[in-house]
PDB file of C-alpha atoms in Angstrom:
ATOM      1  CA  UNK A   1      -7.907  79.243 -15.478  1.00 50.00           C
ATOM      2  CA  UNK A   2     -10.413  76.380 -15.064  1.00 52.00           C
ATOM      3  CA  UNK A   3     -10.014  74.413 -11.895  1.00 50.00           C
ATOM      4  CA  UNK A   4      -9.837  70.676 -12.019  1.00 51.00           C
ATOM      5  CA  UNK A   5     -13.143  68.832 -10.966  1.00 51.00           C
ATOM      6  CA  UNK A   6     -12.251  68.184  -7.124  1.00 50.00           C
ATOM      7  CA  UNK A   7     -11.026  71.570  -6.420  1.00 54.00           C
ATOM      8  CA  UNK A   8     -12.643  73.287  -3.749  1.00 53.00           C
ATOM      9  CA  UNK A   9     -13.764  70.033  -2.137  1.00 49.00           C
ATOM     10  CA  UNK A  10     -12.727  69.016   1.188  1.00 50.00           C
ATOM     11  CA  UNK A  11     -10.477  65.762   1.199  1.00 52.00           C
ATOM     12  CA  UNK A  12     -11.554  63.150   3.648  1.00 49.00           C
ATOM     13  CA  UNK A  13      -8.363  61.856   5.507  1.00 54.00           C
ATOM     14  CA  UNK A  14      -7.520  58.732   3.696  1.00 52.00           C
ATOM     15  CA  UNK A  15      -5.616  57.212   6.616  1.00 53.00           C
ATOM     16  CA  UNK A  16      -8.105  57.654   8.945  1.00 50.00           C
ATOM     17  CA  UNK A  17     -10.712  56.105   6.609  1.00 46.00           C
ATOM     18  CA  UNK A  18      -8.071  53.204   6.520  1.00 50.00           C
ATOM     19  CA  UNK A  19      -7.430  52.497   9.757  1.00 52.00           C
ATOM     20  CA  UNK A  20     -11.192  52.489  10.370  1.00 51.00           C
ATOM     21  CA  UNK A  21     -11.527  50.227   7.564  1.00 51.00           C
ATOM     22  CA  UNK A  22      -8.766  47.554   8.888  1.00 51.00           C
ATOM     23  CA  UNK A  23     -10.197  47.499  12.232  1.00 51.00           C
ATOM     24  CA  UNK A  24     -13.917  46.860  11.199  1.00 49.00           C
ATOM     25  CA  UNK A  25     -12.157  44.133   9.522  1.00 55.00           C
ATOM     26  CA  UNK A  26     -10.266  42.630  12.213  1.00 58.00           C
ATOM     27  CA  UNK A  27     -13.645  42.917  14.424  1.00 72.00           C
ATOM     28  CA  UNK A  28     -15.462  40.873  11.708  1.00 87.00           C
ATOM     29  CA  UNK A  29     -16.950  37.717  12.971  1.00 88.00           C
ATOM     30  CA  UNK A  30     -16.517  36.460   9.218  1.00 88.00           C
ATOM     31  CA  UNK A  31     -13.435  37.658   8.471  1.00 89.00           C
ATOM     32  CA  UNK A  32     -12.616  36.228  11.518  1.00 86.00           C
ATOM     33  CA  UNK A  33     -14.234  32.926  10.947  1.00 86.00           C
ATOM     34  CA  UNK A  34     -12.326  32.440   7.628  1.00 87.00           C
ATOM     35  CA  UNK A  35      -8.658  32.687   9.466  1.00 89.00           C
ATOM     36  CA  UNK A  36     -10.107  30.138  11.308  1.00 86.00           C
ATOM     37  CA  UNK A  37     -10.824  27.903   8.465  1.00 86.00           C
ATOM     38  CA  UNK A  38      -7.593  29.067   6.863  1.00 87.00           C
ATOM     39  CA  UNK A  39      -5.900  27.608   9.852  1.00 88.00           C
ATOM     40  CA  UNK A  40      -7.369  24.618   9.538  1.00 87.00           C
ATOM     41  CA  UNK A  41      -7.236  23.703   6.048  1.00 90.00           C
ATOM     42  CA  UNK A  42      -3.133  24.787   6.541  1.00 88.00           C
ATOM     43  CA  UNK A  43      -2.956  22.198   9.256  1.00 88.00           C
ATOM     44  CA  UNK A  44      -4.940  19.651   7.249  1.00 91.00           C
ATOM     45  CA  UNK A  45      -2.662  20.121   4.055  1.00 93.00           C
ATOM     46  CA  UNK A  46       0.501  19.917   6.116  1.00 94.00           C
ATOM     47  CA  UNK A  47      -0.908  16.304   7.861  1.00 94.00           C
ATOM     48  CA  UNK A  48      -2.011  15.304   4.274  1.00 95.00           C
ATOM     49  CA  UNK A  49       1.765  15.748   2.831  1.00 96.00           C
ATOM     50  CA  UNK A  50       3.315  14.108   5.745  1.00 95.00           C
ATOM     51  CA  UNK A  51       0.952  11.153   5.023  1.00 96.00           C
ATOM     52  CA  UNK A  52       2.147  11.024   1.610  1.00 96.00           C
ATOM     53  CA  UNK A  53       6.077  10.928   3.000  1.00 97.00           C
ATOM     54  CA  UNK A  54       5.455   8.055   5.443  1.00 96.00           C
ATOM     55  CA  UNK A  55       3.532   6.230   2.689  1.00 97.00           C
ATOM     56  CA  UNK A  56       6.093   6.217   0.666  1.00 97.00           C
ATOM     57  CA  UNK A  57       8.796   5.003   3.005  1.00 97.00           C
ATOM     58  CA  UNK A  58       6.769   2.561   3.684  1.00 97.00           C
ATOM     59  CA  UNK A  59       6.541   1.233  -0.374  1.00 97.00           C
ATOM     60  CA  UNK A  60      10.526   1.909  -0.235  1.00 97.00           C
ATOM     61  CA  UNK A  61      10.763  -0.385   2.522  1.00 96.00           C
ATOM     62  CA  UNK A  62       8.303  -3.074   1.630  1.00 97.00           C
ATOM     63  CA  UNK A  63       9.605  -3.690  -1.588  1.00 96.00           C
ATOM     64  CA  UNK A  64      13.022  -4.252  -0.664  1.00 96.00           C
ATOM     65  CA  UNK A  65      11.543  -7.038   1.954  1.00 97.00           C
ATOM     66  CA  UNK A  66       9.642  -8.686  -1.197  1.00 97.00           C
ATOM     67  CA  UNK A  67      12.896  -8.517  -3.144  1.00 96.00           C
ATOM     68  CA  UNK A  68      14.930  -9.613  -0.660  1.00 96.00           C
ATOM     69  CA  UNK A  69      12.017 -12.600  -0.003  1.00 96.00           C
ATOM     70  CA  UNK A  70      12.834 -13.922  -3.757  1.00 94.00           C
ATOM     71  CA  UNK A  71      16.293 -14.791  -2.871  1.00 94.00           C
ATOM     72  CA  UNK A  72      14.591 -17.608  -0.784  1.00 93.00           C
ATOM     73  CA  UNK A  73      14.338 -19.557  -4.332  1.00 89.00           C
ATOM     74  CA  UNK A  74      18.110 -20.043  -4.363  1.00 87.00           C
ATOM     75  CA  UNK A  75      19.273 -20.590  -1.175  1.00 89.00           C
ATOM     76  CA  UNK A  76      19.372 -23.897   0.372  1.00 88.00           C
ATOM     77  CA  UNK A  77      18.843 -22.188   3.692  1.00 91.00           C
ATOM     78  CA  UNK A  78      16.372 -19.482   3.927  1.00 93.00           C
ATOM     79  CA  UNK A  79      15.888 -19.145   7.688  1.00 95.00           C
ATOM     80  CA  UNK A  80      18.836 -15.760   7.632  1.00 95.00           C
ATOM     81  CA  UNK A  81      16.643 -14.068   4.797  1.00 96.00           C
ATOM     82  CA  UNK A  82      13.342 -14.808   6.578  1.00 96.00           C
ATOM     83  CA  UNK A  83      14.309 -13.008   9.637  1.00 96.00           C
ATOM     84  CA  UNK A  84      16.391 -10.229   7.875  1.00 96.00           C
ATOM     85  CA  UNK A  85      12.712  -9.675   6.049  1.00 97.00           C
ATOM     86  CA  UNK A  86      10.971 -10.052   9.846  1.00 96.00           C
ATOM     87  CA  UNK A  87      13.513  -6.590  10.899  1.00 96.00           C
ATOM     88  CA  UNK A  88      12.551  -5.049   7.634  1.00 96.00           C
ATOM     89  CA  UNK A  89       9.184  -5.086   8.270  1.00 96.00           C
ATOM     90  CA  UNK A  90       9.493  -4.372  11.577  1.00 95.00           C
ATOM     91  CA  UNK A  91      10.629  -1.024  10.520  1.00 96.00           C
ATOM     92  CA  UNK A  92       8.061  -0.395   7.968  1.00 97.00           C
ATOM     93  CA  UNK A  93       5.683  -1.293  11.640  1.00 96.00           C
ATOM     94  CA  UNK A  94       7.378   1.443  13.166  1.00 94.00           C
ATOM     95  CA  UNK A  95       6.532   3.702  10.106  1.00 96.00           C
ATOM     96  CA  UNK A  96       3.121   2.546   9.907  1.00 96.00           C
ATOM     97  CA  UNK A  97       3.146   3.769  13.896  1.00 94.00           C
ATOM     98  CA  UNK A  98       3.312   7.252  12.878  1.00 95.00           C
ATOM     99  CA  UNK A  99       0.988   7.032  10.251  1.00 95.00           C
ATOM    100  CA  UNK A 100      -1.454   5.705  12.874  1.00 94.00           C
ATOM    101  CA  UNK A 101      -0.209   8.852  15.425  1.00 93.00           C
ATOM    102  CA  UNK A 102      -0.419  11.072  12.543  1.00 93.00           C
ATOM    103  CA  UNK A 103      -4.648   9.964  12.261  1.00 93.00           C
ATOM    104  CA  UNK A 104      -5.045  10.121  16.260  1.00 90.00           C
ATOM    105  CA  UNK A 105      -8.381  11.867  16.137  1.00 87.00           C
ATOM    106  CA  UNK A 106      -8.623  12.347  12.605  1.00 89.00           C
ATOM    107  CA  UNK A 107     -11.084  10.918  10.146  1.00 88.00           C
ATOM    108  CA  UNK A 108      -9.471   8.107   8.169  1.00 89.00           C
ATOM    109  CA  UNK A 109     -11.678   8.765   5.488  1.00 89.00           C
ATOM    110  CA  UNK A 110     -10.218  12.567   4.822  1.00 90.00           C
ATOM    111  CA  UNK A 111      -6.292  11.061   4.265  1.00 94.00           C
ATOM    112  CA  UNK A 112      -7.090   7.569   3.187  1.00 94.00           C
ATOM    113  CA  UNK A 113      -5.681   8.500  -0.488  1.00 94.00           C
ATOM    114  CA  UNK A 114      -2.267   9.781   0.983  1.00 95.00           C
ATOM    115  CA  UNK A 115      -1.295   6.417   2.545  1.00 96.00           C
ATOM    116  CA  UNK A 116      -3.084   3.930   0.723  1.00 95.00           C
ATOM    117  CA  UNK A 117      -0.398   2.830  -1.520  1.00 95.00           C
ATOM    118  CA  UNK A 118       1.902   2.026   1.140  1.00 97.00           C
ATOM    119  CA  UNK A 119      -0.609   0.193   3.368  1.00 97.00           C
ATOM    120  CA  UNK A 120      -1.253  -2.199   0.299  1.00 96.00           C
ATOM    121  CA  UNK A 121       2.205  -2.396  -0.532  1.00 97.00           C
ATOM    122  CA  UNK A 122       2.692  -3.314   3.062  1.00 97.00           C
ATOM    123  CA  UNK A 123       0.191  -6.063   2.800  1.00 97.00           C
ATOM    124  CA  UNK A 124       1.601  -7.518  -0.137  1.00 96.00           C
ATOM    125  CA  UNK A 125       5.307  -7.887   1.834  1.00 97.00           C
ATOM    126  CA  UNK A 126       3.515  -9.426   4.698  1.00 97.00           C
ATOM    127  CA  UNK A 127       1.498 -11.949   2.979  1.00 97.00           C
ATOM    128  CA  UNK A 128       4.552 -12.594   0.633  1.00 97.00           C
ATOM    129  CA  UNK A 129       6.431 -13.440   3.663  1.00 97.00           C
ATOM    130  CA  UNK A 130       3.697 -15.382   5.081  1.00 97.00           C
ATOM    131  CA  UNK A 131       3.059 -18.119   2.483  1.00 96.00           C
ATOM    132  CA  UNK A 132       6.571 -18.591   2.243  1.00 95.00           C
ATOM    133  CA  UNK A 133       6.897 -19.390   6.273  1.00 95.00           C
ATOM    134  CA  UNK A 134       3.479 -21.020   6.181  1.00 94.00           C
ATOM    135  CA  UNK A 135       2.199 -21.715   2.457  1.00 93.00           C
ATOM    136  CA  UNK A 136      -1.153 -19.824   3.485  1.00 94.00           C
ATOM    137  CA  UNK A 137      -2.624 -16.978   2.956  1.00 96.00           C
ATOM    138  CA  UNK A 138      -2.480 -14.355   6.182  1.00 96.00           C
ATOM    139  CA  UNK A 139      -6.093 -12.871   7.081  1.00 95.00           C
ATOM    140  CA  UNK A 140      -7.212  -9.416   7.730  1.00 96.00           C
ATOM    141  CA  UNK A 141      -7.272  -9.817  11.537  1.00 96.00           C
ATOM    142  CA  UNK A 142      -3.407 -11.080  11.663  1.00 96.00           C
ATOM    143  CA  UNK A 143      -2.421  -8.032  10.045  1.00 97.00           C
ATOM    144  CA  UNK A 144      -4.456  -5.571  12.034  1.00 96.00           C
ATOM    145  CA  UNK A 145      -3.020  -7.486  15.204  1.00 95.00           C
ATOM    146  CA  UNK A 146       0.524  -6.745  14.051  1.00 94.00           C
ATOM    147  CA  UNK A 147      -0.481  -2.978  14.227  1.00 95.00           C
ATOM    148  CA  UNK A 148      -0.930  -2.022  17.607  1.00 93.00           C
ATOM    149  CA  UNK A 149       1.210   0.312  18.636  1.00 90.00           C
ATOM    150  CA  UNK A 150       2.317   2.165  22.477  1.00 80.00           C
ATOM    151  CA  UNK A 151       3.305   5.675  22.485  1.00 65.00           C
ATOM    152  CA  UNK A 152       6.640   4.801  23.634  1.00 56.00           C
ATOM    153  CA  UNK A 153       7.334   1.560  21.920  1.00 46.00           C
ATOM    154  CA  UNK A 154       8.518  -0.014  25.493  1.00 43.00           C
ATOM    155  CA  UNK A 155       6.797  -2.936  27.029  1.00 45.00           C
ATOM    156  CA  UNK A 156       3.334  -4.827  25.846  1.00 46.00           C
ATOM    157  CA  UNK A 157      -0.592  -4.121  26.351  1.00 46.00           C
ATOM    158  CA  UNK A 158       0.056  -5.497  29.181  1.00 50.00           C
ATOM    159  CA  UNK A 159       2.252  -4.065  31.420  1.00 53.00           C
ATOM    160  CA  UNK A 160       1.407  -0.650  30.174  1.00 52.00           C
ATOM    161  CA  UNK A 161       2.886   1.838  32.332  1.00 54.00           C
ATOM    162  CA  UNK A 162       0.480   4.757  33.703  1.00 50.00           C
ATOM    163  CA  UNK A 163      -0.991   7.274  31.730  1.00 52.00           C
ATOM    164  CA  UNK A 164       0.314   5.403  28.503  1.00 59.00           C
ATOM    165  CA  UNK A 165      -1.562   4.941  25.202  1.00 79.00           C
ATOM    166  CA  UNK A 166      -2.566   2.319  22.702  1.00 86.00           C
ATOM    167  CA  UNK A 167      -2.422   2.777  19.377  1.00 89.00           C
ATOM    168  CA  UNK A 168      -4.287   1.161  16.481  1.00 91.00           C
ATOM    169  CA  UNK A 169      -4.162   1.257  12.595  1.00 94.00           C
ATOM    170  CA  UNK A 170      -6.950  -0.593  11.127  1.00 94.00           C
ATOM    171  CA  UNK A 171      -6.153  -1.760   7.529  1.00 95.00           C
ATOM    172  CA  UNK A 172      -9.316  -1.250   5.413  1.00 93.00           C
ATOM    173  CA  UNK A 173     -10.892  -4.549   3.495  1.00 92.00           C
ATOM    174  CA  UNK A 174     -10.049  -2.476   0.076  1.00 91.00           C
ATOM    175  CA  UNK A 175      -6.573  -2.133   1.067  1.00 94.00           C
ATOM    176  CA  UNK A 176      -6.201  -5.871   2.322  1.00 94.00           C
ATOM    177  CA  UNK A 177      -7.778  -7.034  -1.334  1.00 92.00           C
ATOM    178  CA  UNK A 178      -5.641  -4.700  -3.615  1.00 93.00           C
ATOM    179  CA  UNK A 179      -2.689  -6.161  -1.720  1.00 94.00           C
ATOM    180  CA  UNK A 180      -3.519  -9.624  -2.235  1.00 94.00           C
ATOM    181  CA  UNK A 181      -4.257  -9.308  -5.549  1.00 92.00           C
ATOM    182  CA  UNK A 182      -0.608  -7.708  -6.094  1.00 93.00           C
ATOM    183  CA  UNK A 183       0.930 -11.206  -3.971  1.00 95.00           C
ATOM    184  CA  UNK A 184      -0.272 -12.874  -7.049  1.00 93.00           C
ATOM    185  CA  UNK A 185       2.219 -10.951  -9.157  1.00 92.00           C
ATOM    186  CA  UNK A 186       5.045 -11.984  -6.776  1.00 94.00           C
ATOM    187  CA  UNK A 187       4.170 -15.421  -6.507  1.00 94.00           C
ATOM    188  CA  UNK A 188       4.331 -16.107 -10.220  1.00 91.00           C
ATOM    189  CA  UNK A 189       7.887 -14.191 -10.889  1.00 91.00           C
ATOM    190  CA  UNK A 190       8.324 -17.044  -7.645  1.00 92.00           C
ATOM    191  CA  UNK A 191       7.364 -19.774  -9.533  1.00 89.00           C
ATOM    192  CA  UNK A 192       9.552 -18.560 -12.163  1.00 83.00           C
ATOM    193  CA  UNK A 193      12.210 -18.969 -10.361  1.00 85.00           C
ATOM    194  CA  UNK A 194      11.445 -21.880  -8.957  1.00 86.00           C
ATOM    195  CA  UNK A 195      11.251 -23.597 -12.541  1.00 80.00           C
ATOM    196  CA  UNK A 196      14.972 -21.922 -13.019  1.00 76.00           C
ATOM    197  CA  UNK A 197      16.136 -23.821  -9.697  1.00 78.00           C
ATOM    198  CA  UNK A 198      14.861 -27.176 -10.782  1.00 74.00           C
ATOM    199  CA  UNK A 199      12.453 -27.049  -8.491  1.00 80.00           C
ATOM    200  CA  UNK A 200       9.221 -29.024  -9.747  1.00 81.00           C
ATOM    201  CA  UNK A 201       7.156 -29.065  -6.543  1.00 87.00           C
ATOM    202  CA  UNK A 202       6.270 -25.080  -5.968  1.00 89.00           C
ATOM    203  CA  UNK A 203       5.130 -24.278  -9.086  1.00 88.00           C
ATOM    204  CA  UNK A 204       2.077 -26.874  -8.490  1.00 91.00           C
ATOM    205  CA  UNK A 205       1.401 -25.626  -5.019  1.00 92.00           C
ATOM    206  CA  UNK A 206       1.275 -22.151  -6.593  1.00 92.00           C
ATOM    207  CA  UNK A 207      -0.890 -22.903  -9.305  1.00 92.00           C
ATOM    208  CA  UNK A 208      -3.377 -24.354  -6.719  1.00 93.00           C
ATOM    209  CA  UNK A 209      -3.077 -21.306  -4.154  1.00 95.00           C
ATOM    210  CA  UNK A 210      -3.702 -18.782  -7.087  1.00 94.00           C
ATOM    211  CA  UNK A 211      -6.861 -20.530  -7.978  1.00 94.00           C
ATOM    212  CA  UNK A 212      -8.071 -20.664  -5.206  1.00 94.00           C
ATOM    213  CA  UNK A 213      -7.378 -16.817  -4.470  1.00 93.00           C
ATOM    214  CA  UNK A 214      -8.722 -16.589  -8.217  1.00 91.00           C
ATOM    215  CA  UNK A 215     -12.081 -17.798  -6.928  1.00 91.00           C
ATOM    216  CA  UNK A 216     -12.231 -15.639  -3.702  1.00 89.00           C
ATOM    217  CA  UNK A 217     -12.240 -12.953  -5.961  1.00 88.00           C
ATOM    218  CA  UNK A 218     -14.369 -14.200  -8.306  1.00 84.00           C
ATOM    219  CA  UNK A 219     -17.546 -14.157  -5.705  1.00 84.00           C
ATOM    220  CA  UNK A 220     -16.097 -10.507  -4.920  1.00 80.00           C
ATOM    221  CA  UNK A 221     -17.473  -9.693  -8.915  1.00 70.00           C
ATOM    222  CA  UNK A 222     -18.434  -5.733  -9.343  1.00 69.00           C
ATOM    223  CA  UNK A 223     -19.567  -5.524  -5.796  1.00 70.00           C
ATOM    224  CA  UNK A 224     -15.895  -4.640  -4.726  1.00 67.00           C
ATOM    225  CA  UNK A 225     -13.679  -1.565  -5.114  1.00 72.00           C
ATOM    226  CA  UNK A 226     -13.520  -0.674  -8.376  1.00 78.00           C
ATOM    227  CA  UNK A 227      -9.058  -1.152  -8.132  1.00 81.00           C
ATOM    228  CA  UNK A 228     -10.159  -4.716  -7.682  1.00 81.00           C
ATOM    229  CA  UNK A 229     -11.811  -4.923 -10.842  1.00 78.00           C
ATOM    230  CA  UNK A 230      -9.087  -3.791 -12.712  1.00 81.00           C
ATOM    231  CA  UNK A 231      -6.154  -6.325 -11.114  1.00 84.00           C
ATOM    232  CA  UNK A 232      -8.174  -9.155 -11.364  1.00 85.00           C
ATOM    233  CA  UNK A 233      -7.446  -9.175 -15.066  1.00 84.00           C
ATOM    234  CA  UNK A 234      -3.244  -9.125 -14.095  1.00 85.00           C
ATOM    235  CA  UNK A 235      -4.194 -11.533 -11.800  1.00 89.00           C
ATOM    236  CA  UNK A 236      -5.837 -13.858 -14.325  1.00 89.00           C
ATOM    237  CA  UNK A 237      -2.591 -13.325 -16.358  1.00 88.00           C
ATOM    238  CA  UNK A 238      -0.447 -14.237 -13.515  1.00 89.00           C
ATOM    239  CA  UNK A 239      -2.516 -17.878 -13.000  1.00 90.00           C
ATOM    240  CA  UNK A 240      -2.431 -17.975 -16.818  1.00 89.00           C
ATOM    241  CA  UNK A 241       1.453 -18.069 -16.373  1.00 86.00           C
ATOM    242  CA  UNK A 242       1.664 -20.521 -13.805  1.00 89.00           C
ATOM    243  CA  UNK A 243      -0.299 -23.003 -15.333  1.00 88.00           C
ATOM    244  CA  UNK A 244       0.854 -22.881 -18.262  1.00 84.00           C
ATOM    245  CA  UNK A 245       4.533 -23.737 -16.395  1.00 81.00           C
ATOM    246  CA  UNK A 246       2.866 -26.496 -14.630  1.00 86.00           C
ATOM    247  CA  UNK A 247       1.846 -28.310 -17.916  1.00 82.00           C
ATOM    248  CA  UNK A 248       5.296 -27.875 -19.405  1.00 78.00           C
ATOM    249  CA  UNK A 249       6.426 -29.861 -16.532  1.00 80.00           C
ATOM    250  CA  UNK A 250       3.854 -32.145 -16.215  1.00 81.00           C
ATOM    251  CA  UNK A 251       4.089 -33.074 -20.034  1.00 79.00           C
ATOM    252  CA  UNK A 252       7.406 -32.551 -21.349  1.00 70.00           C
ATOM    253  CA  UNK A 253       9.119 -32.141 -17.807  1.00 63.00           C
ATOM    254  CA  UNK A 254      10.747 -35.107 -18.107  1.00 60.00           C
ATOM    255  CA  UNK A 255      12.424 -34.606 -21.469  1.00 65.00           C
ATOM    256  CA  UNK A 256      13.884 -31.331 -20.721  1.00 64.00           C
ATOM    257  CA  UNK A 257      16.751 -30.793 -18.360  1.00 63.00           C
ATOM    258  CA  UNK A 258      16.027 -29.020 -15.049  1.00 61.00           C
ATOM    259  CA  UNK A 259      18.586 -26.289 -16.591  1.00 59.00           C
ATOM    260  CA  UNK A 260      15.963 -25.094 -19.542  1.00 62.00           C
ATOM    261  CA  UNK A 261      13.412 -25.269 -17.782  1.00 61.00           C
ATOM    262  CA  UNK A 262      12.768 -21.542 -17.150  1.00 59.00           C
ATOM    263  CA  UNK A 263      13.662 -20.975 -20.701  1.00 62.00           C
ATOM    264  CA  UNK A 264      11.118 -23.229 -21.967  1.00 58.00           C
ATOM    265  CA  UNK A 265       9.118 -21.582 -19.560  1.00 57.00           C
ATOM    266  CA  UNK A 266       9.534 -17.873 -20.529  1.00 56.00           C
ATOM    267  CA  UNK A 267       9.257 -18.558 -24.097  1.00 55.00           C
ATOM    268  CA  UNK A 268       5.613 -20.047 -23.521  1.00 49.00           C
ATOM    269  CA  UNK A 269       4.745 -17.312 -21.510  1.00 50.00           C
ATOM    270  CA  UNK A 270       5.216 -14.818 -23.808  1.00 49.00           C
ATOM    271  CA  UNK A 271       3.223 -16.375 -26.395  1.00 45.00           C
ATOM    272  CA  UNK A 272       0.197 -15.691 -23.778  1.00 43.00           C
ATOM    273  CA  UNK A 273      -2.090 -12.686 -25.402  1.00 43.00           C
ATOM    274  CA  UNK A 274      -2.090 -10.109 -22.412  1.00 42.00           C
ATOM    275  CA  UNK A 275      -5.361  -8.783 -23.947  1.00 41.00           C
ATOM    276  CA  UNK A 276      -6.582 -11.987 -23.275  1.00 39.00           C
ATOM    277  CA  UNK A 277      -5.920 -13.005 -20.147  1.00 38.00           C
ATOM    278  CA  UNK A 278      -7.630 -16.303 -18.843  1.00 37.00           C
ATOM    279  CA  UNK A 279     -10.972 -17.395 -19.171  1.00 31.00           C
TER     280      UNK A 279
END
């Protein structure tokens, strides 16, 4: 009877061999240096995704402040809307707060893409609400000034009480652009509504502000973010539509009722190629 290749041989004791094994592997100094690295790419994922969450509260919230800011078009009153958008976006502060705790000793740079769409969402709301109190255009500095934050919310700089800490959340120039150039979007469906409410005057000053916003980035040109680039061309569209509503009013405004207005207005709109844009 032929014996089967093995036979004969002494076995080595498998579990001690494995026990051996797992604790020249615990010992490792790379094994152990990649749990280490594990650990921190798990803690860097789990900040990233909670990022992502408060970003997108904070687009929630900031577009219901810039829908609730068109209403201001058909009220005779707007004071009650411009302070119910002033609590709104004092929330979407607060929200920006823990974005700016979740970054305390972080590098902005690694998590920039989780909350950038909220910051320039925010920045849209804010200079919305802005040229509506003031009819100007709200700089970089006044919203980074808006976003300093205490730990515990109580008091100012101040009076800070002992021990307590300052927080800051610096909107980037890229972020302040892309959010301007997204205003422009909100301040022609304004001026639509404007023309709809008879009201001759605001469509004029938008056309104006938008040019002038048009030019600014203009002398940005290809040196910019490349997001710029792209909604320039919506916001050429956008000033396309607004002037083309102020020379229906200027030219025929008088022979049309204030109550067609915004259908005359529409109807020329559309007929605007939005290949083209403006030139």
């Amino acid at each position: 009877m032929n014996k089967r290749e093995g036979d004969g041989v002494p076995r080595k004791n498998t579990d001690a061999v494995q026990e051996r094994d797992g604790s020249t592997n615990s010992s490792s100094p790379v094994i152990a240096a990649f749990k280490v690295f594990q650990q921190e790419l798990d803690t860097k994922h789990d900040k990233y995704e909670r990022l992502v969450k408060l970003s997108r509260d904070v687009t929630i919230e900031s577009k219901r402040t810039i829908f609730l800011l068109h209403r201001v078009t058909s009220v005779t009153d707007p004071e009650p809307i411009l302070k119910e958008a002033e609590v709104k976006l004092e929330g979407v502060r607060q929200k920006i707060g823990q974005i700016a705790e979740e970054l305390r000793g972080e590098d902005i740079h690694q998590f920039h893409r989780a909350f950038t769409p909220g910051i320039q969402e925010f920045v849209e709301a804010v200079s919305f609400l802005h040229y509506i109190q003031h009819r100007s255009l709200i700089s970089l500095e006044e919203i980074n000034a808006r976003l300093v934050f205490m730990r515990a919310e109580k008091g100012s700089a101040e009076d800070l009480p002992p021990g307590a800490q300052v927080l800051t959340f610096q909107v980037t120039p890229s972020d302040y652009l892309l959010g301007v150039a997204d205003l422009t979007g909100e301040l022609m469906r304004m001026c639509i509504s404007s023309v709809g409410n008879g009201d001759i005057d605001t469509p004029f000053q938008l056309s104006q502000f938008l040019r002038q916003i048009h030019d600014g980035f203009s002398f940005i040109g290809n040196t910019g973010p490349y997001e710029v680039s792209k909604k320039l061309h919506t916001l050429r569209q956008s000033l396309g539509k607004v002037e083309d509503a102020c020379y229906a009013l200027k030219v025929r405004g008088s022979e049309i009722p204030k109550h067609m207005l915004a259908d005359v207005f529409s109807s020329r709109s559309a007929l605007i190629d939005p290949e083209e844009g403006v030139i």
